[in-house]
Short mmCIF file of C-alpha atoms and ligand atoms in Angstrom, two decimals:
data_model
loop_
_atom_site.label_atom_id
_atom_site.label_comp_id
_atom_site.label_asym_id
_atom_site.label_seq_id
_atom_site.Cartn_x
_atom_site.Cartn_y
_atom_site.Cartn_z
CA MET A 28 100.96 86.98 121.59
CA ILE A 29 99.74 89.21 124.45
CA ILE A 30 100.35 92.71 123.70
CA ASN A 31 101.31 94.77 126.66
CA ASN A 32 103.85 97.45 125.26
CA ILE A 33 103.74 99.03 121.56
CA CYS A 34 106.52 101.23 120.34
CA CYS A 35 106.30 103.49 117.48
CA ILE A 36 109.15 105.22 115.80
CA GLY A 37 108.28 108.51 114.41
CA ALA A 38 106.24 110.95 116.21
CA GLY A 39 105.02 112.81 113.18
CA TYR A 40 101.73 113.36 111.44
CA VAL A 41 101.14 109.60 111.50
CA GLY A 42 102.83 108.38 114.42
CA GLY A 43 101.37 110.93 116.83
CA PRO A 44 97.59 110.62 115.94
CA THR A 45 97.72 106.80 115.04
CA MET A 46 99.29 105.89 118.43
CA ALA A 47 97.30 108.32 120.47
CA VAL A 48 94.00 106.80 119.08
CA ILE A 49 95.53 103.13 119.92
CA ALA A 50 96.40 104.33 123.40
CA LEU A 51 92.79 105.74 123.85
CA LYS A 52 90.99 102.47 122.77
CA CYS A 53 93.42 100.11 124.40
CA PRO A 54 94.01 101.36 127.93
CA GLU A 55 95.58 98.13 128.79
CA ILE A 56 98.37 98.67 126.31
CA ASN A 57 101.15 101.17 127.10
CA VAL A 58 102.15 102.88 123.84
CA THR A 59 105.51 104.66 123.53
CA ILE A 60 106.17 107.10 120.73
CA VAL A 61 109.94 107.85 120.07
CA ASP A 62 111.63 110.22 117.79
CA LYS A 63 115.12 111.19 117.20
CA ASP A 64 114.03 114.75 117.11
CA GLN A 65 114.15 115.80 120.71
CA ASN A 66 112.53 119.04 120.17
CA LYS A 67 109.29 117.39 118.74
CA ILE A 68 109.35 114.99 121.64
CA ASP A 69 109.61 117.96 123.99
CA ARG A 70 106.62 119.69 122.39
CA TRP A 71 104.47 116.30 122.64
CA ASN A 72 105.31 116.57 126.40
CA GLY A 73 104.68 120.33 126.47
CA PRO A 74 101.29 122.32 126.56
CA PHE A 75 98.35 120.71 125.00
CA ASP A 76 97.85 123.85 122.84
CA ASN A 77 101.54 123.66 121.30
CA LEU A 78 101.84 119.87 119.99
CA PRO A 79 103.80 119.41 116.97
CA VAL A 80 100.78 118.19 115.04
CA TYR A 81 97.57 120.11 114.85
CA GLU A 82 94.49 117.80 114.19
CA PRO A 83 90.99 118.65 115.36
CA GLY A 84 90.33 116.36 118.49
CA LEU A 85 93.84 115.28 119.02
CA ALA A 86 94.81 117.40 121.82
CA GLU A 87 91.93 116.15 123.82
CA ILE A 88 93.00 112.41 123.28
CA VAL A 89 96.59 113.42 124.20
CA GLU A 90 95.42 115.07 127.47
CA LYS A 91 93.37 111.97 128.42
CA THR A 92 96.05 109.44 127.82
CA ARG A 93 99.40 111.04 128.17
CA ASP A 94 101.47 109.78 131.09
CA LYS A 95 98.63 107.27 131.58
CA ASN A 96 99.36 104.77 128.77
CA LEU A 97 100.60 106.98 126.17
CA PHE A 98 104.34 108.10 126.58
CA PHE A 99 106.61 110.36 124.44
CA SER A 100 110.32 109.66 124.69
CA SER A 101 113.68 109.89 123.03
CA ASP A 102 115.09 106.87 124.51
CA ILE A 103 114.55 104.76 121.24
CA ASP A 104 116.44 101.78 122.42
CA LEU A 105 114.47 101.34 125.85
CA ALA A 106 111.15 101.56 123.80
CA ILE A 107 112.19 99.00 121.33
CA GLN A 108 113.37 96.37 123.88
CA LYS A 109 110.00 96.79 126.04
CA ALA A 110 107.66 96.32 123.09
CA GLU A 111 106.08 93.27 121.46
CA ILE A 112 105.12 95.46 118.53
CA ILE A 113 107.18 98.06 116.98
CA PHE A 114 105.44 100.59 114.35
CA MET A 115 107.83 102.11 111.77
CA ALA A 116 106.15 105.44 111.02
CA VAL A 117 109.13 107.46 109.75
CA ASN A 118 109.26 109.65 106.76
CA THR A 119 110.01 108.23 103.25
CA PRO A 120 110.60 111.38 101.07
CA THR A 121 111.66 111.18 97.62
CA LYS A 122 115.30 110.47 97.33
CA LYS A 123 117.58 113.52 96.57
CA TYR A 124 120.80 111.65 95.73
CA GLY A 125 121.87 108.41 94.29
CA LYS A 126 120.23 105.71 92.33
CA GLY A 127 116.53 107.04 91.57
CA ALA A 128 117.16 110.68 92.74
CA GLY A 129 113.99 112.79 92.21
CA MET A 130 111.65 109.74 91.78
CA ALA A 131 112.36 106.73 94.17
CA ALA A 132 111.42 106.74 97.91
CA ASP A 133 114.29 107.36 100.27
CA LEU A 134 114.42 104.39 102.40
CA SER A 135 117.38 105.38 104.63
CA HIS A 136 115.13 106.27 107.73
CA ILE A 137 113.16 103.03 107.49
CA GLU A 138 116.51 101.21 107.06
CA ALA A 139 118.13 103.12 109.98
CA CYS A 140 114.80 101.90 112.10
CA ALA A 141 115.40 98.30 111.04
CA LYS A 142 119.05 98.27 111.92
CA ARG A 143 118.32 99.79 115.26
CA ILE A 144 115.58 97.08 116.18
CA ALA A 145 117.89 94.52 115.17
CA ARG A 146 120.78 95.74 117.19
CA VAL A 147 119.03 96.39 120.52
CA SER A 148 116.17 93.82 120.72
CA LYS A 149 116.60 91.09 123.17
CA ASN A 150 113.51 88.94 122.29
CA ASP A 151 111.21 88.29 119.50
CA LYS A 152 109.26 91.07 117.93
CA ILE A 153 106.57 91.96 115.50
CA VAL A 154 107.92 94.85 113.13
CA VAL A 155 105.25 96.87 111.28
CA GLU A 156 105.54 99.08 108.39
CA LYS A 157 103.10 101.90 109.11
CA SER A 158 105.19 104.45 106.51
CA THR A 159 104.11 104.27 102.89
CA LEU A 160 106.50 102.07 101.26
CA PRO A 161 107.56 100.64 97.73
CA VAL A 162 106.12 97.12 97.17
CA ARG A 163 108.56 94.37 98.37
CA THR A 164 110.26 96.71 100.94
CA ALA A 165 109.22 93.92 103.60
CA GLU A 166 111.78 91.77 101.98
CA LYS A 167 114.67 94.15 102.44
CA ILE A 168 113.56 94.94 106.02
CA LYS A 169 113.58 91.14 106.97
CA GLU A 170 117.13 90.99 105.29
CA ILE A 171 118.58 93.85 107.53
CA LEU A 172 116.83 92.51 110.65
CA LYS A 173 118.05 89.01 110.19
CA ARG A 174 121.51 90.23 109.08
CA GLU A 175 122.14 92.62 111.95
CA SER A 176 120.40 90.64 114.90
CA ASN A 177 121.59 87.81 117.04
CA GLY A 178 119.35 84.99 116.34
CA ILE A 179 116.16 86.72 117.14
CA SER A 180 113.06 86.15 115.19
CA PHE A 181 110.98 89.11 113.64
CA GLU A 182 107.81 89.09 111.80
CA VAL A 183 107.38 92.01 109.16
CA ILE A 184 103.87 93.13 108.82
CA SER A 185 102.49 95.96 106.47
CA ASN A 186 99.70 97.88 107.86
CA PRO A 187 99.89 101.28 105.82
CA GLU A 188 97.95 104.13 106.99
CA PHE A 189 95.22 105.93 105.07
CA LEU A 190 94.38 108.88 107.35
CA ALA A 191 94.27 112.46 105.82
CA GLU A 192 95.38 115.48 107.37
CA GLY A 193 92.80 117.65 109.10
CA THR A 194 90.64 114.62 109.67
CA ALA A 195 92.86 112.24 110.99
CA ILE A 196 91.10 111.58 114.27
CA ASN A 197 87.86 110.81 112.43
CA ASP A 198 89.54 108.85 109.87
CA LEU A 199 91.10 106.50 112.55
CA PHE A 200 87.95 106.33 114.83
CA LYS A 201 86.00 105.30 111.50
CA SER A 202 88.42 103.71 109.22
CA ASP A 203 86.94 102.62 105.82
CA ARG A 204 89.45 99.82 105.95
CA VAL A 205 92.42 98.68 108.14
CA LEU A 206 94.65 96.89 105.84
CA ILE A 207 97.17 94.22 107.27
CA GLY A 208 99.51 92.37 104.83
CA GLY A 209 101.31 89.29 106.45
CA GLU A 210 103.19 86.21 105.59
CA GLN A 211 101.34 83.02 105.02
CA THR A 212 103.39 81.16 107.63
CA LEU A 213 102.25 80.08 111.12
CA SER A 214 104.30 82.90 112.77
CA GLY A 215 103.13 85.28 110.08
CA ILE A 216 99.43 84.55 110.68
CA LYS A 217 100.06 84.80 114.46
CA ALA A 218 101.56 88.10 114.13
CA VAL A 219 98.72 89.50 112.02
CA LYS A 220 96.26 88.08 114.45
CA SER A 221 98.13 90.34 117.17
CA LEU A 222 97.69 93.31 115.13
CA VAL A 223 94.05 92.42 114.32
CA SER A 224 93.19 92.14 118.07
CA ILE A 225 94.34 95.75 118.75
CA TYR A 226 92.21 97.38 115.86
CA GLU A 227 89.34 94.90 116.75
CA LYS A 228 88.84 97.20 119.72
CA TRP A 229 87.17 99.84 117.75
CA ILE A 230 86.94 98.80 113.98
CA PRO A 231 84.24 96.55 112.87
CA LYS A 232 85.75 93.07 111.93
CA GLU A 233 84.40 93.41 108.29
CA LYS A 234 86.58 96.45 107.84
CA ILE A 235 89.79 94.73 108.64
CA LEU A 236 91.36 93.50 105.61
CA GLU A 237 93.94 90.61 105.62
CA THR A 238 96.12 90.47 102.38
CA ASN A 239 99.67 89.27 101.54
CA VAL A 240 102.44 91.69 102.26
CA TRP A 241 102.92 92.77 98.63
CA SER A 242 99.13 93.66 98.18
CA SER A 243 99.14 95.62 101.20
CA GLU A 244 102.25 97.65 100.29
CA LEU A 245 101.26 98.30 96.82
CA SER A 246 97.55 99.12 97.78
CA LYS A 247 98.72 102.09 99.67
CA LEU A 248 100.69 103.51 96.78
CA ALA A 249 97.85 102.76 94.42
CA SER A 250 95.22 104.26 96.65
CA ASN A 251 96.94 107.60 96.96
CA ALA A 252 97.75 107.58 93.06
CA MET A 253 94.11 106.91 92.38
CA LEU A 254 93.09 109.57 94.61
CA ALA A 255 95.44 112.12 92.93
CA GLN A 256 94.52 110.93 89.64
CA ARG A 257 90.89 112.08 90.21
CA ILE A 258 91.99 115.51 91.11
CA SER A 259 94.10 115.78 88.16
CA SER A 260 91.40 114.45 86.05
CA ILE A 261 89.07 117.19 87.22
CA ASN A 262 91.66 119.92 87.21
CA SER A 263 92.62 119.05 83.43
CA LEU A 264 88.69 119.43 82.72
CA SER A 265 88.91 122.99 84.38
CA ALA A 266 91.09 123.96 81.60
CA LEU A 267 88.74 123.03 79.17
CA CYS A 268 85.71 124.35 80.79
CA GLU A 269 87.42 127.69 80.67
CA LYS A 270 87.53 127.41 77.02
CA THR A 271 84.05 125.99 76.36
CA GLY A 272 81.71 127.88 78.62
CA ALA A 273 81.14 124.65 80.61
CA ASP A 274 81.13 125.11 84.52
CA ILE A 275 83.54 122.65 86.36
CA ASP A 276 81.57 122.73 89.44
CA GLU A 277 78.44 121.75 87.39
CA LEU A 278 80.54 119.12 85.67
CA SER A 279 81.85 117.65 89.11
CA LYS A 280 78.38 117.32 90.37
CA ALA A 281 77.02 115.81 87.22
CA ILE A 282 79.99 113.30 87.01
CA GLY A 283 80.04 112.47 90.64
CA MET A 284 76.19 111.59 90.92
CA ASP A 285 77.03 108.51 88.82
CA ARG A 286 77.28 105.98 91.60
CA ARG A 287 79.92 104.31 89.74
CA ILE A 288 82.05 107.35 89.80
CA GLY A 289 81.16 108.82 93.18
CA SER A 290 81.36 112.45 94.41
CA ASP A 291 84.46 112.54 96.52
CA PHE A 292 87.89 114.00 95.21
CA LEU A 293 86.44 115.64 92.26
CA LYS A 294 86.69 119.38 93.54
CA THR A 295 88.73 121.39 91.37
CA SER A 296 91.58 123.28 92.75
CA VAL A 297 94.90 125.15 92.24
CA GLY A 298 96.57 121.53 92.53
CA PHE A 299 96.90 119.02 95.24
CA GLY A 300 99.60 119.45 97.86
CA GLY A 301 100.65 117.72 100.84
CA SER A 302 103.64 115.48 101.85
CA CYS A 303 102.52 112.31 99.94
CA PHE A 304 100.74 112.29 96.69
CA LYS A 305 103.62 113.75 94.68
CA LYS A 306 106.29 111.63 96.49
CA ASP A 307 104.01 108.49 96.04
CA ILE A 308 103.19 108.89 92.37
CA LEU A 309 106.84 109.61 91.64
CA ASN A 310 107.64 106.44 93.64
CA LEU A 311 105.00 104.34 91.68
CA VAL A 312 106.35 105.71 88.34
CA TYR A 313 109.84 104.85 89.50
CA ILE A 314 108.64 101.17 90.62
CA CYS A 315 106.79 100.73 87.28
CA LYS A 316 109.91 101.91 85.25
CA SER A 317 112.18 99.62 87.28
CA TYR A 318 110.01 96.73 86.31
CA GLY A 319 110.33 97.67 82.46
CA LEU A 320 106.64 98.76 82.43
CA ASP A 321 107.27 102.24 80.73
CA GLU A 322 103.56 102.65 79.47
CA VAL A 323 102.35 102.23 82.93
CA ALA A 324 104.96 104.56 84.34
CA ASP A 325 104.14 107.23 81.52
CA TYR A 326 100.23 107.10 82.45
CA TRP A 327 100.84 107.64 86.18
CA HIS A 328 103.30 110.21 85.47
CA GLN A 329 100.86 112.31 83.76
CA VAL A 330 98.88 112.77 87.08
CA TYR A 331 101.97 114.59 88.46
CA HIS A 332 102.65 116.56 85.24
CA ILE A 333 98.76 117.82 85.22
CA ASN A 334 99.25 118.98 88.82
CA ASN A 335 102.30 121.17 87.89
CA TYR A 336 100.34 122.26 84.72
CA GLN A 337 97.46 123.39 87.18
CA LYS A 338 99.62 125.19 89.57
CA ASN A 339 101.71 127.12 86.84
CA ARG A 340 98.15 127.86 84.98
CA PHE A 341 96.82 129.44 87.89
CA ALA A 342 100.00 131.67 88.57
CA ARG A 343 99.99 132.63 84.88
CA GLN A 344 96.49 133.78 84.98
CA ILE A 345 97.59 136.34 87.75
CA ILE A 346 100.69 137.37 85.65
CA ASP A 347 98.41 137.82 82.62
CA LEU A 348 96.20 140.45 84.32
CA LYS A 349 99.53 142.01 85.27
CA LYS A 350 99.95 142.68 81.59
CA LYS A 351 96.52 144.40 81.31
CA ARG A 352 96.51 146.16 84.52
CA ASN A 353 99.16 147.77 86.62
CA ILE A 354 99.60 145.34 89.49
CA SER A 355 102.47 145.16 91.84
CA SER A 356 101.08 143.05 94.79
CA VAL A 357 99.45 139.87 95.51
CA ALA A 358 97.74 138.56 98.68
CA ILE A 359 98.18 134.83 99.14
CA LEU A 360 95.42 133.56 101.24
CA GLY A 361 96.34 130.29 102.61
CA TRP A 362 99.69 128.51 103.05
CA ALA A 363 98.58 124.96 104.32
CA PHE A 364 98.06 122.27 101.55
CA LYS A 365 94.36 122.21 102.76
CA LYS A 366 92.34 123.50 105.56
CA ASN A 367 92.21 122.33 109.27
CA THR A 368 96.26 121.58 109.22
CA ASN A 369 99.40 123.34 109.95
CA ASP A 370 101.07 121.37 107.56
CA SER A 371 102.23 123.11 104.30
CA ARG A 372 104.38 120.43 102.79
CA GLU A 373 104.22 120.48 98.86
CA SER A 374 101.54 123.19 99.22
CA ALA A 375 100.42 124.58 95.84
CA SER A 376 101.15 128.08 97.53
CA ILE A 377 104.80 127.68 97.44
CA ASN A 378 105.07 127.13 93.70
CA VAL A 379 102.38 129.82 93.09
CA THR A 380 104.25 132.33 95.32
CA LYS A 381 107.58 131.49 93.72
CA ILE A 382 106.42 132.12 90.13
CA LEU A 383 104.77 135.46 91.40
CA LEU A 384 108.04 136.55 92.96
CA ASN A 385 110.05 135.66 89.81
CA ASP A 386 107.62 138.20 88.13
CA ASN A 387 108.85 140.94 90.47
CA LEU A 388 105.53 140.92 92.51
CA LYS A 389 105.30 141.53 96.32
CA VAL A 390 103.52 138.86 98.28
CA PHE A 391 101.39 139.36 101.41
CA ILE A 392 100.82 136.01 102.87
CA TYR A 393 98.20 135.15 105.36
CA ASP A 394 97.56 131.77 106.84
CA PRO A 395 95.54 131.34 110.27
CA MET A 396 97.69 128.22 111.12
CA VAL A 397 101.16 128.01 109.47
CA SER A 398 103.94 130.03 111.24
CA ARG A 399 105.86 132.65 109.75
CA ASN A 400 109.05 130.36 110.10
CA ASN A 401 107.67 127.66 108.10
CA ILE A 402 106.37 129.91 105.33
CA ILE A 403 109.84 131.59 104.80
CA ASN A 404 111.68 128.07 105.07
CA ASP A 405 109.30 126.75 102.62
CA LEU A 406 110.08 129.58 100.21
CA LYS A 407 113.90 129.16 100.88
CA ASN A 408 114.00 125.47 100.48
CA ILE A 409 115.72 124.88 97.05
CA ASN A 410 114.29 121.42 96.51
CA SER A 411 111.20 122.54 94.78
CA GLU A 412 110.25 122.96 90.97
CA THR A 413 110.95 126.92 91.10
CA ASN A 414 113.79 128.51 93.08
CA ILE A 415 114.40 132.22 93.95
CA GLU A 416 116.98 134.28 95.48
CA ASN A 417 116.95 134.58 99.27
CA GLU A 418 117.26 138.41 99.09
CA ILE A 419 114.03 138.48 96.73
CA ILE A 420 112.37 136.78 99.66
CA ASP A 421 113.82 138.89 102.22
CA SER A 422 112.50 141.98 100.30
CA ASN A 423 109.25 141.12 98.62
CA VAL A 424 107.62 138.72 101.16
CA PHE A 425 105.39 140.03 103.94
CA ILE A 426 103.58 137.69 106.27
CA GLU A 427 100.18 139.18 107.55
CA ASN A 428 98.31 138.62 110.62
CA SER A 429 94.79 138.61 108.99
CA LEU A 430 92.95 138.26 106.02
CA LEU A 431 91.98 141.99 106.07
CA ASP A 432 95.62 142.94 106.79
CA ALA A 433 96.76 140.97 103.73
CA ILE A 434 94.00 142.22 101.35
CA GLU A 435 94.12 145.81 102.19
CA LYS A 436 97.59 146.02 100.78
CA VAL A 437 97.54 144.48 97.50
CA ASP A 438 95.94 144.83 94.03
CA VAL A 439 95.19 141.15 93.75
CA ALA A 440 94.06 138.31 96.24
CA ALA A 441 94.74 134.60 95.40
CA ILE A 442 92.72 131.93 97.57
CA LEU A 443 94.97 128.97 97.86
CA THR A 444 93.63 127.19 100.87
CA GLU A 445 90.03 126.47 101.49
CA TRP A 446 89.70 127.70 105.04
CA ASP A 447 86.50 128.20 106.39
CA GLU A 448 87.50 131.74 107.34
CA PHE A 449 87.90 132.57 103.67
CA THR A 450 84.66 130.93 102.50
CA LYS A 451 82.70 132.63 105.10
CA PHE A 452 84.23 136.30 104.61
CA ASP A 453 81.66 138.67 103.14
CA TRP A 454 83.52 139.18 99.95
CA LYS A 455 80.31 141.05 98.32
CA ASN A 456 80.34 143.32 101.13
CA TYR A 457 84.16 143.99 100.87
CA LEU A 458 84.17 144.55 97.04
CA ASP A 459 81.05 146.68 97.18
CA ASN A 460 82.53 148.97 99.72
CA THR A 461 86.19 149.15 98.98
CA ASP A 462 87.64 151.97 96.70
CA LYS A 463 90.36 149.62 95.63
CA ASN A 464 90.04 147.61 92.38
CA LEU A 465 90.83 144.41 93.95
CA ASN A 466 90.78 141.08 91.77
CA ILE A 467 90.35 137.89 93.27
CA PHE A 468 91.69 134.70 91.99
CA ASP A 469 89.61 131.80 93.68
CA GLY A 470 91.94 128.71 93.53
CA ARG A 471 89.55 126.69 95.42
CA ASN A 472 86.14 127.90 94.07
CA ILE A 473 84.99 128.63 97.60
CA ILE A 474 83.45 132.21 97.10
CA ASP A 475 79.71 131.71 96.13
CA ILE A 476 78.90 135.01 94.71
CA GLU A 477 79.46 136.21 91.03
CA HIS A 478 81.41 139.47 90.49
CA LYS A 479 83.48 140.79 87.47
CA ASN A 480 86.49 141.12 89.70
CA ILE A 481 86.46 137.32 90.81
CA PHE A 482 88.03 134.71 88.67
CA LYS A 483 87.28 131.19 89.39
CA LEU A 484 88.62 127.95 88.21
CA GLY A 485 87.02 126.21 85.42
CA LYS A 486 84.19 128.72 84.63
P1 NAD B 6 106.66 112.98 109.60
O1 NAD B 6 107.82 113.64 108.84
O2 NAD B 6 105.69 113.92 110.06
O3 NAD B 6 107.26 112.35 110.80
C1 NAD B 6 108.39 111.37 110.61
C2 NAD B 6 109.22 111.38 112.16
O4 NAD B 6 110.06 110.30 111.98
C3 NAD B 6 110.02 112.46 112.10
O5 NAD B 6 109.61 113.26 113.35
C4 NAD B 6 111.45 112.24 112.17
O6 NAD B 6 112.24 112.78 113.14
C5 NAD B 6 111.32 110.67 112.76
N1 NAD B 6 112.43 109.84 112.38
C6 NAD B 6 113.01 109.52 111.13
N2 NAD B 6 113.91 108.71 111.05
C7 NAD B 6 114.01 108.25 112.33
C8 NAD B 6 114.69 107.22 112.97
N3 NAD B 6 115.67 106.66 112.34
N4 NAD B 6 114.70 107.21 114.48
C9 NAD B 6 113.63 107.98 115.04
N5 NAD B 6 112.77 108.69 114.55
C10 NAD B 6 112.89 109.10 113.28
O7 NAD B 6 106.13 112.03 108.52
P2 NAD B 6 104.67 111.72 108.45
O8 NAD B 6 103.75 112.64 107.66
O9 NAD B 6 104.07 111.17 109.66
O10 NAD B 6 104.62 110.35 107.61
C11 NAD B 6 105.44 109.11 107.83
C12 NAD B 6 105.03 108.10 106.88
O11 NAD B 6 103.58 107.86 106.68
C13 NAD B 6 105.56 108.35 105.55
O12 NAD B 6 105.89 107.24 104.90
C14 NAD B 6 104.29 108.91 104.68
O13 NAD B 6 104.25 108.76 103.47
C15 NAD B 6 103.10 108.04 105.51
N6 NAD B 6 101.68 108.74 105.57
C16 NAD B 6 101.64 109.99 105.88
C17 NAD B 6 100.43 110.37 106.03
C18 NAD B 6 100.18 112.02 106.35
O14 NAD B 6 98.94 112.38 106.36
N7 NAD B 6 101.20 112.63 106.53
C19 NAD B 6 99.37 109.72 105.78
C20 NAD B 6 99.43 108.29 105.64
C21 NAD B 6 100.88 107.90 105.34
C1 UGA B 7 95.97 111.89 101.40
C2 UGA B 7 94.86 110.71 101.11
O1 UGA B 7 93.72 111.39 101.29
C3 UGA B 7 95.06 109.90 102.44
O2 UGA B 7 94.11 108.84 102.34
C4 UGA B 7 96.53 109.26 102.63
O3 UGA B 7 96.56 108.52 103.86
C5 UGA B 7 97.37 110.54 102.75
O4 UGA B 7 97.19 111.22 101.72
C6 UGA B 7 98.90 110.03 102.80
O5 UGA B 7 99.23 108.95 102.39
O6 UGA B 7 99.64 110.94 103.17
P1 UGA B 7 96.17 114.21 102.62
O7 UGA B 7 97.41 114.56 101.61
O8 UGA B 7 96.49 114.49 104.10
O9 UGA B 7 95.60 112.59 102.56
O10 UGA B 7 94.76 114.99 102.27
P2 UGA B 7 93.81 114.93 101.02
O11 UGA B 7 92.60 115.30 101.71
O12 UGA B 7 93.96 113.82 100.17
O13 UGA B 7 94.25 116.33 100.18
C7 UGA B 7 95.18 116.20 99.32
C8 UGA B 7 95.40 117.51 98.40
O14 UGA B 7 94.33 117.18 97.38
C9 UGA B 7 95.07 118.87 99.20
O15 UGA B 7 95.78 119.77 98.77
C10 UGA B 7 93.69 118.92 98.83
O16 UGA B 7 93.35 120.15 98.96
C11 UGA B 7 93.58 118.47 97.37
N1 UGA B 7 92.48 117.99 96.93
C12 UGA B 7 91.57 117.13 97.63
C13 UGA B 7 91.72 118.75 95.72
O17 UGA B 7 92.33 119.50 95.33
N2 UGA B 7 90.50 118.28 95.48
C14 UGA B 7 89.85 117.27 96.02
O18 UGA B 7 88.61 117.01 95.53
C15 UGA B 7 90.30 116.71 97.03
#
């Protein structure tokens, strides 16, 4: 099939960057990204310094392609009708209600997309699962497409996304692999080839992996679970280091130099955040349980438990200091779940801050990229491990405009995001020249000086 038009439903962290890169690499294809959120579409069509997703290099690509072969629109039906390939890049959060609530993936957005595609399509289409989905979701999507449409043929392909936020553009330009899962039928094979022909424009052929649909769907969940497992493994060892005199950074280096283990994803932290690791692990646990694999489910569940343990452990260390010294305020340095993104979904900062607020501490928060509104919304959102009264948030939370503004006002500073600005800050000079007795809890081990007032993880 010759591809002239692509539609992507979902203009979020995945839909925006992935489609911008496809538009850049395939100038002959018109790419239209649609979303039901009009405000988001308006921002994608607005000033380049205010796009709804911040990723290094993204604004430049959007500037080159927008209104040439990259379009942002809220006319979802028209974009579906024109496209030969439709990507579904909508959110798949943890279910809040019904069967599997708190564990399983909420597929309502995916199902709504499938229904809409079925209802409005006037000719055959290739439907691509870009969202992260439970294994065997393609079966359900096919059922919906068949039931809701009028004799039109749909091929459903799995093509999960592996980009990480903050490095999305580089990850898309130089993907470790592109995974495409399709059915072993004539039309399935043809559909896979159409998708391969797009990625081939910039991804070396040997990095484009063709598998069956279920392997592709499950590989995505398994990859995230294994990445998160490495972080929980190293974080669990950070607690043991603190008891034994071993040093977690030395440990990470020593372990990671074994080629069979590798050095990535062994950096200890206050706990992993982000929109996906937690939800994908819980989803994997739920899937295992639903197949009666309780031991397998328990194994993966532990990755999630250790992450909560690490976040709580970090907050408790600050509260323990409060018992020894009179402290009333803490600076939270960093709100994003990692550096170089404005995304704060499931950031460890949220949980740590709530625990501190519950212990009557005032918090002064500074993040170079996350907006005040986002921070307050994160704290007021009741769907997290710890909840606090809105009145406490209104009276005890202060959003600051700079690192110095924040630390000047407090007894304790806690580094939660590894922003370069915090790494490069001259902590020694500050501590040597201040009259304050400032204690620093480095939840990322980014400060490279030793000082009696600096607490680091796993040391
Ligand atoms: P997101 O919340 O940033 O974006 C999803 C968008 O879909 C939203 O703008 C929402 O308004 C839109 N949407 C939902 N239902 C819709 C509908 N019926 N019609 C039109 N628009 C609709 O989510 P995201 O972070 O881009 O993640 C999308 C998927 O990709 C998830 O399954 C996630 O697990 C997966 N994923 C995310 C990342 C990441 O780094 N964020 C990386 C790899 C995979
Ligand atoms: C992660 C995966 O890395 C991507 O491959 C995947 O596509 C994506 O999830 C997804 O499915 O959403 P992302 O969450 O954007 O990407 O960012 P990561 O770099 O994986 O970081 C996740 C969290 O782990 C962050 O809070 C980060 O600070 C933390 N982390 C990471 C550590 O604590 N230690 C490390 O060594 C690495």
